[in-house]
Amino acid sequence: MTHLLSRRSEYRELVLFSILALCWGSSFVAIEVGLEYVPPLLFAGFRYLVAGAIVFAYAVVATDRIRPRTRGEWLIVSIAGVFVIGLYHGLLYLGELYVSGAVAATVVSTAPILTVVFASLLLPNQRINGLSVIGFVLGLVGVILVVRPSPASLHGDMTYGAILVLGAAITFALGSVLVRPIESALPIETLQAWAMLIGAGVLFAWAGVRGESMAGVELTTTALLSYAYLTIISGVFAFLLYFELLEQSGPTQVNLVGYAEPAVAIVVSWLVLGSIVDSITIVGLLTILVGFLVIKRNAIRSALVSARSGKPNRGLPETHVETTAKTRVEASTETHAKARTDGGVIPESDSSELPNER
């Protein structure tokens, strides 16, 4: 009987994991569609203004903390809001003016690899070894295969868009590393809500500097459907689903969803837009995935062991303290670098972080 219940739980988690990957992977395509009608930074800003308000309302009901208290907690939500929501989404949306959602999802999947590199440079207790260097090089090779820069195309739209999206992955990775040394007991729901609202403010300010205005918005049915999908399904619903999976499986396993997202984006782009990704782009995606597997081999091995034993891996095995039922609040410390963004979850690291939402 116990074995049967365990198998049912595994199937349920697999279904929820697949739904989350679908929500976040398809968001890249929804962005691509919506950008035909709405200026990019205003599009992202309004999305996170509404999503942040809804998640904040959820935090009021689900947690006992609805605002940061300490300087460290305010610093965490500020870093997450500026880097993981504001800069990440701003660069991603701008990049998708020039590249497809499928290509953007593939380039963004380098974020966990970049996170390890930034951690080795900025955190004294994190050092990159020879195998990790190989993983990083594989990630770069994967991006080159996707973009295929040449002297003739160096100043073309494809290269420019890919550089913007890679910049998005860089800001996401940097933000996830900067929050790690900061102590916080802020619930992940509250952190996520504040990060979304702060990020929306950054995006609106950026839109003003860039000269975007409501006059550039075309209120078509397609634009409204794209916005509603990104805000409600890829935003609020996916975050609530993420919180549920985080409770059941822990961040190491849940954050692997980021590597299902490019495949989802490729399939959805084909079904919705008729876009076909060539074989070299797929090879690039697989090369990035191999680089990730090389870098995260210890965390993945630990996650697989915990999955076989039926015990969720609550922490990131190399350095993190296990999260127990005594405090869901501590889960936010474990994931506080993960203020989710379009294209995935804040990449899982070997210490604490937030959800990377697309």
mmCIF file of C-alpha atoms in Angstrom:
data_model
loop_
_atom_site.group_PDB
_atom_site.id
_atom_site.type_symbol
_atom_site.label_atom_id
_atom_site.label_comp_id
_atom_site.label_asym_id
_atom_site.label_seq_id
_atom_site.Cartn_x
_atom_site.Cartn_y
_atom_site.Cartn_z
ATOM 1 C CA MET A 1 0.000 0.000 0.000
ATOM 2 C CA THR A 2 2.814 2.372 0.892
ATOM 3 C CA HIS A 3 4.539 1.561 -2.394
ATOM 4 C CA LEU A 4 1.325 2.280 -4.323
ATOM 5 C CA LEU A 5 0.886 5.650 -2.610
ATOM 6 C CA SER A 6 4.523 6.481 -3.353
ATOM 7 C CA ARG A 7 4.052 5.685 -7.058
ATOM 8 C CA ARG A 8 0.910 7.827 -7.179
ATOM 9 C CA SER A 9 2.836 10.700 -5.608
ATOM 10 C CA GLU A 10 5.613 10.295 -8.193
ATOM 11 C CA TYR A 11 3.107 10.343 -11.064
ATOM 12 C CA ARG A 12 1.397 13.406 -9.600
ATOM 13 C CA GLU A 13 4.710 15.250 -9.326
ATOM 14 C CA LEU A 14 5.586 14.277 -12.903
ATOM 15 C CA VAL A 15 2.262 15.651 -14.147
ATOM 16 C CA LEU A 16 2.682 18.889 -12.198
ATOM 17 C CA PHE A 17 6.295 19.199 -13.403
ATOM 18 C CA SER A 18 5.118 18.774 -17.022
ATOM 19 C CA ILE A 19 2.402 21.403 -16.592
ATOM 20 C CA LEU A 20 4.929 23.840 -15.129
ATOM 21 C CA ALA A 21 7.323 23.236 -18.034
ATOM 22 C CA LEU A 22 4.451 23.835 -20.472
ATOM 23 C CA CYS A 23 3.437 27.083 -18.734
ATOM 24 C CA TRP A 24 6.948 28.513 -18.639
ATOM 25 C CA GLY A 25 8.184 27.128 -21.962
ATOM 26 C CA SER A 26 5.151 28.414 -23.867
ATOM 27 C CA SER A 27 5.624 31.871 -22.338
ATOM 28 C CA PHE A 28 8.500 32.558 -24.763
ATOM 29 C CA VAL A 29 6.120 32.056 -27.668
ATOM 30 C CA ALA A 30 3.389 34.127 -26.000
ATOM 31 C CA ILE A 31 5.893 36.974 -25.642
ATOM 32 C CA GLU A 32 6.824 36.686 -29.315
ATOM 33 C CA VAL A 33 3.129 36.930 -30.262
ATOM 34 C CA GLY A 34 2.344 39.828 -27.944
ATOM 35 C CA LEU A 35 5.300 41.915 -29.094
ATOM 36 C CA GLU A 36 3.559 42.365 -32.442
ATOM 37 C CA TYR A 37 1.084 44.678 -30.687
ATOM 38 C CA VAL A 38 2.657 46.057 -27.490
ATOM 39 C CA PRO A 39 6.002 47.846 -26.875
ATOM 40 C CA PRO A 40 8.300 45.368 -25.092
ATOM 41 C CA LEU A 41 9.054 47.123 -21.807
ATOM 42 C CA LEU A 42 5.484 48.273 -21.249
ATOM 43 C CA PHE A 43 4.339 44.740 -22.063
ATOM 44 C CA ALA A 44 6.627 43.240 -19.416
ATOM 45 C CA GLY A 45 5.895 46.017 -16.906
ATOM 46 C CA PHE A 46 2.106 45.626 -17.002
ATOM 47 C CA ARG A 47 2.475 41.858 -16.853
ATOM 48 C CA TYR A 48 4.445 41.958 -13.607
ATOM 49 C CA LEU A 49 2.425 44.773 -12.094
ATOM 50 C CA VAL A 50 -0.738 42.662 -12.232
ATOM 51 C CA ALA A 51 0.976 39.345 -11.463
ATOM 52 C CA GLY A 52 2.786 40.911 -8.505
ATOM 53 C CA ALA A 53 -0.458 42.279 -7.091
ATOM 54 C CA ILE A 54 -2.124 38.863 -7.342
ATOM 55 C CA VAL A 55 0.824 37.000 -5.798
ATOM 56 C CA PHE A 56 0.939 39.642 -3.042
ATOM 57 C CA ALA A 57 -2.733 38.952 -2.281
ATOM 58 C CA TYR A 58 -1.918 35.241 -2.142
ATOM 59 C CA ALA A 59 0.977 35.933 0.240
ATOM 60 C CA VAL A 60 -1.404 37.791 2.565
ATOM 61 C CA VAL A 61 -3.491 34.629 2.843
ATOM 62 C CA ALA A 62 -0.759 31.969 2.712
ATOM 63 C CA THR A 63 2.001 33.452 4.889
ATOM 64 C CA ASP A 64 2.487 35.358 8.121
ATOM 65 C CA ARG A 65 4.858 37.925 6.541
ATOM 66 C CA ILE A 66 3.731 40.350 3.853
ATOM 67 C CA ARG A 67 6.696 42.693 3.800
ATOM 68 C CA PRO A 68 10.459 42.638 4.380
ATOM 69 C CA ARG A 69 11.621 43.751 7.816
ATOM 70 C CA THR A 70 15.390 43.747 7.901
ATOM 71 C CA ARG A 71 17.877 45.557 5.708
ATOM 72 C CA GLY A 72 18.955 42.198 4.312
ATOM 73 C CA GLU A 73 15.398 41.281 3.314
ATOM 74 C CA TRP A 74 14.886 44.624 1.589
ATOM 75 C CA LEU A 75 18.202 44.109 -0.192
ATOM 76 C CA ILE A 76 17.145 40.654 -1.400
ATOM 77 C CA VAL A 77 13.799 41.807 -2.831
ATOM 78 C CA SER A 78 15.535 44.795 -4.428
ATOM 79 C CA ILE A 79 18.201 42.657 -6.113
ATOM 80 C CA ALA A 80 15.598 40.125 -7.239
ATOM 81 C CA GLY A 81 13.310 42.882 -8.495
ATOM 82 C CA VAL A 82 16.012 44.777 -10.388
ATOM 83 C CA PHE A 83 18.057 41.898 -11.813
ATOM 84 C CA VAL A 84 15.762 38.871 -11.982
ATOM 85 C CA ILE A 85 12.527 40.619 -12.943
ATOM 86 C CA GLY A 86 13.390 44.071 -14.329
ATOM 87 C CA LEU A 87 16.648 43.688 -16.256
ATOM 88 C CA TYR A 88 16.094 40.035 -17.149
ATOM 89 C CA HIS A 89 12.652 40.557 -18.631
ATOM 90 C CA GLY A 90 13.509 43.879 -20.206
ATOM 91 C CA LEU A 91 16.423 42.383 -22.129
ATOM 92 C CA LEU A 92 14.468 39.221 -22.928
ATOM 93 C CA TYR A 93 11.489 41.106 -24.369
ATOM 94 C CA LEU A 94 13.751 43.438 -26.331
ATOM 95 C CA GLY A 95 15.692 40.447 -27.643
ATOM 96 C CA GLU A 96 12.509 38.730 -28.800
ATOM 97 C CA LEU A 97 11.888 41.642 -31.140
ATOM 98 C CA TYR A 98 14.685 40.089 -33.239
ATOM 99 C CA VAL A 99 14.770 36.348 -32.446
ATOM 100 C CA SER A 100 12.069 33.733 -32.060
ATOM 101 C CA GLY A 101 10.773 32.521 -28.720
ATOM 102 C CA ALA A 102 12.336 29.108 -29.355
ATOM 103 C CA VAL A 103 15.787 30.628 -29.906
ATOM 104 C CA ALA A 104 15.360 32.898 -26.872
ATOM 105 C CA ALA A 105 14.431 29.917 -24.670
ATOM 106 C CA THR A 106 17.523 28.055 -25.849
ATOM 107 C CA VAL A 107 19.890 30.965 -25.135
ATOM 108 C CA VAL A 108 18.271 31.605 -21.732
ATOM 109 C CA SER A 109 18.918 27.979 -20.771
ATOM 110 C CA THR A 110 22.586 28.963 -20.262
ATOM 111 C CA ALA A 111 21.589 30.827 -17.077
ATOM 112 C CA PRO A 112 22.387 27.952 -14.653
ATOM 113 C CA ILE A 113 25.816 27.555 -16.253
ATOM 114 C CA LEU A 114 26.470 31.291 -15.947
ATOM 115 C CA THR A 115 25.309 31.157 -12.320
ATOM 116 C CA VAL A 116 28.093 28.722 -11.461
ATOM 117 C CA VAL A 117 30.651 30.970 -13.168
ATOM 118 C CA PHE A 118 29.493 34.100 -11.304
ATOM 119 C CA ALA A 119 29.423 32.176 -8.019
ATOM 120 C CA SER A 120 33.039 31.100 -8.518
ATOM 121 C CA LEU A 121 34.055 34.712 -9.188
ATOM 122 C CA LEU A 122 32.029 36.463 -6.476
ATOM 123 C CA LEU A 123 31.622 33.987 -3.599
ATOM 124 C CA PRO A 124 34.741 32.996 -1.642
ATOM 125 C CA ASN A 125 33.495 29.468 -0.863
ATOM 126 C CA GLN A 126 32.560 28.644 -4.463
ATOM 127 C CA ARG A 127 35.316 27.463 -6.784
ATOM 128 C CA ILE A 128 34.949 26.238 -10.339
ATOM 129 C CA ASN A 129 36.876 23.048 -11.156
ATOM 130 C CA GLY A 130 38.118 21.588 -14.416
ATOM 131 C CA LEU A 131 34.882 19.750 -15.255
ATOM 132 C CA SER A 132 32.855 22.890 -14.565
ATOM 133 C CA VAL A 133 35.071 24.823 -16.977
ATOM 134 C CA ILE A 134 34.291 22.172 -19.586
ATOM 135 C CA GLY A 135 30.579 22.593 -18.856
ATOM 136 C CA PHE A 136 30.868 26.368 -19.267
ATOM 137 C CA VAL A 137 32.694 25.987 -22.591
ATOM 138 C CA LEU A 138 30.006 23.577 -23.805
ATOM 139 C CA GLY A 139 27.362 26.171 -22.901
ATOM 140 C CA LEU A 140 29.154 28.813 -24.973
ATOM 141 C CA VAL A 141 29.542 26.397 -27.877
ATOM 142 C CA GLY A 142 25.811 25.712 -27.689
ATOM 143 C CA VAL A 143 24.995 29.431 -27.927
ATOM 144 C CA ILE A 144 27.355 29.803 -30.906
ATOM 145 C CA LEU A 145 25.633 26.889 -32.647
ATOM 146 C CA VAL A 146 22.253 28.545 -32.088
ATOM 147 C CA VAL A 147 23.309 32.025 -33.222
ATOM 148 C CA ARG A 148 25.960 31.030 -35.801
ATOM 149 C CA PRO A 149 27.617 34.475 -35.997
ATOM 150 C CA SER A 150 29.582 35.291 -39.122
ATOM 151 C CA PRO A 151 31.260 38.455 -40.457
ATOM 152 C CA ALA A 152 28.268 38.972 -42.741
ATOM 153 C CA SER A 153 25.670 38.555 -39.994
ATOM 154 C CA LEU A 154 27.612 40.149 -37.144
ATOM 155 C CA HIS A 155 25.472 43.290 -37.248
ATOM 156 C CA GLY A 156 22.278 41.490 -38.220
ATOM 157 C CA ASP A 157 19.055 41.258 -36.244
ATOM 158 C CA MET A 158 19.624 37.636 -35.218
ATOM 159 C CA THR A 159 22.993 38.357 -33.628
ATOM 160 C CA TYR A 160 21.742 41.543 -31.954
ATOM 161 C CA GLY A 161 18.686 39.804 -30.536
ATOM 162 C CA ALA A 162 20.740 36.857 -29.290
ATOM 163 C CA ILE A 163 23.151 39.237 -27.528
ATOM 164 C CA LEU A 164 20.213 40.903 -25.757
ATOM 165 C CA VAL A 165 18.799 37.545 -24.670
ATOM 166 C CA LEU A 166 22.223 36.375 -23.505
ATOM 167 C CA GLY A 167 22.406 39.632 -21.531
ATOM 168 C CA ALA A 168 19.092 38.635 -19.947
ATOM 169 C CA ALA A 169 20.558 35.266 -18.904
ATOM 170 C CA ILE A 170 23.616 37.048 -17.494
ATOM 171 C CA THR A 171 21.572 39.470 -15.359
ATOM 172 C CA PHE A 172 19.421 36.591 -14.143
ATOM 173 C CA ALA A 173 22.467 34.546 -13.147
ATOM 174 C CA LEU A 174 24.177 37.532 -11.526
ATOM 175 C CA GLY A 175 21.086 38.390 -9.486
ATOM 176 C CA SER A 176 20.751 34.804 -8.268
ATOM 177 C CA VAL A 177 24.359 34.856 -7.049
ATOM 178 C CA LEU A 178 24.236 38.298 -5.412
ATOM 179 C CA VAL A 179 21.420 37.274 -3.058
ATOM 180 C CA ARG A 180 23.119 34.120 -1.800
ATOM 181 C CA PRO A 181 25.240 35.606 1.008
ATOM 182 C CA ILE A 182 22.291 37.602 2.387
ATOM 183 C CA GLU A 183 20.415 36.049 5.307
ATOM 184 C CA SER A 184 16.640 36.126 5.116
ATOM 185 C CA ALA A 185 13.617 34.366 6.591
ATOM 186 C CA LEU A 186 11.189 36.008 4.169
ATOM 187 C CA PRO A 187 8.582 33.579 2.758
ATOM 188 C CA ILE A 188 9.163 32.833 -0.921
ATOM 189 C CA GLU A 189 5.633 34.004 -1.833
ATOM 190 C CA THR A 190 6.229 37.391 -0.224
ATOM 191 C CA LEU A 191 9.671 37.685 -1.795
ATOM 192 C CA GLN A 192 8.269 36.849 -5.207
ATOM 193 C CA ALA A 193 5.455 39.404 -4.903
ATOM 194 C CA TRP A 194 7.775 42.251 -3.899
ATOM 195 C CA ALA A 195 10.297 41.307 -6.585
ATOM 196 C CA MET A 196 7.565 41.403 -9.241
ATOM 197 C CA LEU A 197 6.309 44.805 -8.116
ATOM 198 C CA ILE A 198 9.798 46.314 -7.888
ATOM 199 C CA GLY A 199 10.679 44.773 -11.246
ATOM 200 C CA ALA A 200 7.543 46.293 -12.778
ATOM 201 C CA GLY A 201 8.677 49.705 -11.545
ATOM 202 C CA VAL A 202 12.100 49.202 -13.165
ATOM 203 C CA LEU A 203 10.458 48.183 -16.445
ATOM 204 C CA PHE A 204 8.121 51.203 -16.496
ATOM 205 C CA ALA A 205 11.019 53.581 -15.789
ATOM 206 C CA TRP A 206 13.058 51.919 -18.546
ATOM 207 C CA ALA A 207 10.106 52.174 -20.925
ATOM 208 C CA GLY A 208 9.925 55.911 -20.239
ATOM 209 C CA VAL A 209 13.618 56.367 -20.979
ATOM 210 C CA ARG A 210 13.221 54.356 -24.179
ATOM 211 C CA GLY A 211 10.269 56.516 -25.256
ATOM 212 C CA GLU A 212 7.592 53.828 -25.150
ATOM 213 C CA SER A 213 4.021 55.042 -24.657
ATOM 214 C CA MET A 214 0.484 53.708 -24.572
ATOM 215 C CA ALA A 215 0.029 55.151 -28.057
ATOM 216 C CA GLY A 216 2.094 52.239 -29.324
ATOM 217 C CA VAL A 217 -0.290 49.636 -27.886
ATOM 218 C CA GLU A 218 -2.728 47.882 -30.236
ATOM 219 C CA LEU A 219 -5.573 46.407 -28.184
ATOM 220 C CA THR A 220 -6.307 43.442 -30.400
ATOM 221 C CA THR A 221 -7.813 40.157 -29.248
ATOM 222 C CA THR A 222 -4.472 38.440 -29.848
ATOM 223 C CA ALA A 223 -2.632 41.008 -27.736
ATOM 224 C CA LEU A 224 -5.108 40.638 -24.863
ATOM 225 C CA LEU A 225 -4.956 36.831 -24.998
ATOM 226 C CA SER A 226 -1.157 36.922 -24.983
ATOM 227 C CA TYR A 227 -1.115 39.297 -22.018
ATOM 228 C CA ALA A 228 -3.714 37.286 -20.089
ATOM 229 C CA TYR A 229 -1.846 34.040 -20.710
ATOM 230 C CA LEU A 230 1.499 35.477 -19.594
ATOM 231 C CA THR A 231 0.045 37.159 -16.517
ATOM 232 C CA ILE A 232 -2.413 34.543 -15.256
ATOM 233 C CA ILE A 233 -1.141 31.203 -16.587
ATOM 234 C CA SER A 234 2.645 31.649 -16.982
ATOM 235 C CA GLY A 235 2.711 34.102 -14.079
ATOM 236 C CA VAL A 236 0.312 33.534 -11.191
ATOM 237 C CA PHE A 237 -0.802 29.935 -11.849
ATOM 238 C CA ALA A 238 2.715 28.730 -12.663
ATOM 239 C CA PHE A 239 4.119 30.369 -9.533
ATOM 240 C CA LEU A 240 1.534 28.732 -7.311
ATOM 241 C CA LEU A 241 2.326 25.421 -8.986
ATOM 242 C CA TYR A 242 6.024 26.070 -8.432
ATOM 243 C CA PHE A 243 5.419 26.701 -4.722
ATOM 244 C CA GLU A 244 3.520 23.401 -4.496
ATOM 245 C CA LEU A 245 6.282 21.428 -6.225
ATOM 246 C CA LEU A 246 8.919 23.166 -4.130
ATOM 247 C CA GLU A 247 7.190 21.821 -1.019
ATOM 248 C CA GLN A 248 7.031 18.285 -2.401
ATOM 249 C CA SER A 249 10.306 17.835 -4.259
ATOM 250 C CA GLY A 250 12.692 20.587 -3.192
ATOM 251 C CA PRO A 251 14.498 23.074 -5.455
ATOM 252 C CA THR A 252 17.112 20.759 -6.981
ATOM 253 C CA GLN A 253 14.544 18.625 -8.788
ATOM 254 C CA VAL A 254 11.991 21.352 -9.499
ATOM 255 C CA ASN A 255 14.482 23.716 -11.085
ATOM 256 C CA LEU A 256 15.342 21.120 -13.713
ATOM 257 C CA VAL A 257 12.163 22.399 -15.366
ATOM 258 C CA GLY A 258 14.324 25.088 -16.935
ATOM 259 C CA TYR A 259 15.808 22.478 -19.257
ATOM 260 C CA ALA A 260 12.428 21.287 -20.469
ATOM 261 C CA GLU A 261 11.400 24.832 -21.407
ATOM 262 C CA PRO A 262 13.392 25.184 -24.676
ATOM 263 C CA ALA A 263 11.924 21.913 -25.972
ATOM 264 C CA VAL A 264 8.434 23.112 -25.039
ATOM 265 C CA ALA A 265 9.072 26.474 -26.711
ATOM 266 C CA ILE A 266 10.231 24.753 -29.903
ATOM 267 C CA VAL A 267 7.137 22.540 -30.077
ATOM 268 C CA VAL A 268 4.675 25.316 -29.184
ATOM 269 C CA SER A 269 6.331 27.677 -31.685
ATOM 270 C CA TRP A 270 5.819 25.045 -34.384
ATOM 271 C CA LEU A 271 2.195 24.382 -33.408
ATOM 272 C CA VAL A 272 1.139 28.027 -32.955
ATOM 273 C CA LEU A 273 3.323 29.928 -35.422
ATOM 274 C CA GLY A 274 4.444 27.226 -37.803
ATOM 275 C CA SER A 275 8.067 28.023 -36.970
ATOM 276 C CA ILE A 276 10.562 25.220 -37.531
ATOM 277 C CA VAL A 277 13.858 25.148 -35.677
ATOM 278 C CA ASP A 278 16.689 23.683 -37.714
ATOM 279 C CA SER A 279 18.821 20.745 -36.650
ATOM 280 C CA ILE A 280 21.847 22.894 -35.754
ATOM 281 C CA THR A 281 19.767 24.859 -33.223
ATOM 282 C CA ILE A 282 18.650 21.581 -31.644
ATOM 283 C CA VAL A 283 22.283 20.422 -31.483
ATOM 284 C CA GLY A 284 23.086 23.740 -29.784
ATOM 285 C CA LEU A 285 20.342 23.156 -27.211
ATOM 286 C CA LEU A 286 21.619 19.638 -26.517
ATOM 287 C CA THR A 287 25.176 20.961 -26.163
ATOM 288 C CA ILE A 288 24.011 23.511 -23.571
ATOM 289 C CA LEU A 289 22.150 20.716 -21.768
ATOM 290 C CA VAL A 290 25.296 18.563 -21.648
ATOM 291 C CA GLY A 291 27.219 21.522 -20.249
ATOM 292 C CA PHE A 292 24.586 21.907 -17.534
ATOM 293 C CA LEU A 293 24.712 18.194 -16.689
ATOM 294 C CA VAL A 294 28.497 18.347 -16.359
ATOM 295 C CA ILE A 295 28.370 21.358 -14.036
ATOM 296 C CA LYS A 296 25.432 20.155 -11.924
ATOM 297 C CA ARG A 297 26.392 16.480 -11.829
ATOM 298 C CA ASN A 298 26.582 16.310 -8.019
ATOM 299 C CA ALA A 299 23.269 18.074 -7.436
ATOM 300 C CA ILE A 300 21.519 15.917 -10.036
ATOM 301 C CA ARG A 301 23.011 12.720 -8.585
ATOM 302 C CA SER A 302 21.744 13.718 -5.143
ATOM 303 C CA ALA A 303 18.293 14.507 -6.552
ATOM 304 C CA LEU A 304 18.112 11.096 -8.255
ATOM 305 C CA VAL A 305 19.143 9.313 -5.052
ATOM 306 C CA SER A 306 16.505 11.185 -3.055
ATOM 307 C CA ALA A 307 13.875 10.418 -5.713
ATOM 308 C CA ARG A 308 14.633 6.695 -5.480
ATOM 309 C CA SER A 309 14.421 6.795 -1.698
ATOM 310 C CA GLY A 310 11.113 8.657 -1.815
ATOM 311 C CA LYS A 311 12.479 11.507 0.272
ATOM 312 C CA PRO A 312 12.355 14.961 -1.339
ATOM 313 C CA ASN A 313 15.679 16.701 -1.635
ATOM 314 C CA ARG A 314 14.908 19.948 0.134
ATOM 315 C CA GLY A 315 18.267 21.554 -0.146
ATOM 316 C CA LEU A 316 20.949 21.809 -2.744
ATOM 317 C CA PRO A 317 23.165 18.987 -1.709
ATOM 318 C CA GLU A 318 26.664 20.364 -1.820
ATOM 319 C CA THR A 319 26.262 23.161 0.684
ATOM 320 C CA HIS A 320 22.685 23.706 1.708
ATOM 321 C CA VAL A 321 21.014 22.868 5.003
ATOM 322 C CA GLU A 322 17.960 20.654 4.624
ATOM 323 C CA THR A 323 14.614 22.413 4.879
ATOM 324 C CA THR A 324 12.218 20.693 7.253
ATOM 325 C CA ALA A 325 8.558 21.048 8.105
ATOM 326 C CA LYS A 326 9.445 23.270 11.017
ATOM 327 C CA THR A 327 9.597 26.259 8.714
ATOM 328 C CA ARG A 328 8.299 26.899 5.265
ATOM 329 C CA VAL A 329 9.810 30.304 5.720
ATOM 330 C CA GLU A 330 13.270 28.752 5.485
ATOM 331 C CA ALA A 331 12.363 27.545 2.009
ATOM 332 C CA SER A 332 12.586 31.162 0.901
ATOM 333 C CA THR A 333 16.186 31.325 2.051
ATOM 334 C CA GLU A 334 16.832 28.144 0.127
ATOM 335 C CA THR A 335 15.286 29.605 -3.001
ATOM 336 C CA HIS A 336 15.592 33.345 -2.508
ATOM 337 C CA ALA A 337 17.637 33.838 -5.638
ATOM 338 C CA LYS A 338 14.777 32.525 -7.687
ATOM 339 C CA ALA A 339 12.450 35.381 -8.461
ATOM 340 C CA ARG A 340 11.006 33.628 -11.441
ATOM 341 C CA THR A 341 11.220 35.072 -14.945
ATOM 342 C CA ASP A 342 10.099 34.369 -18.533
ATOM 343 C CA GLY A 343 11.899 31.317 -19.621
ATOM 344 C CA GLY A 344 12.347 29.304 -16.479
ATOM 345 C CA VAL A 345 13.240 29.287 -12.804
ATOM 346 C CA ILE A 346 16.030 31.181 -11.179
ATOM 347 C CA PRO A 347 18.639 28.636 -11.865
ATOM 348 C CA GLU A 348 19.227 26.167 -9.132
ATOM 349 C CA SER A 349 22.567 26.581 -7.513
ATOM 350 C CA ASP A 350 24.627 24.823 -4.954
ATOM 351 C CA SER A 351 23.429 27.094 -2.259
ATOM 352 C CA SER A 352 20.346 29.244 -1.834
ATOM 353 C CA GLU A 353 18.276 30.779 -4.622
ATOM 354 C CA LEU A 354 14.869 31.880 -6.027
ATOM 355 C CA PRO A 355 12.533 30.507 -8.736
ATOM 356 C CA ASN A 356 13.463 31.517 -12.301
ATOM 357 C CA GLU A 357 10.194 32.357 -13.952
ATOM 358 C CA ARG A 358 9.742 33.165 -17.623
#
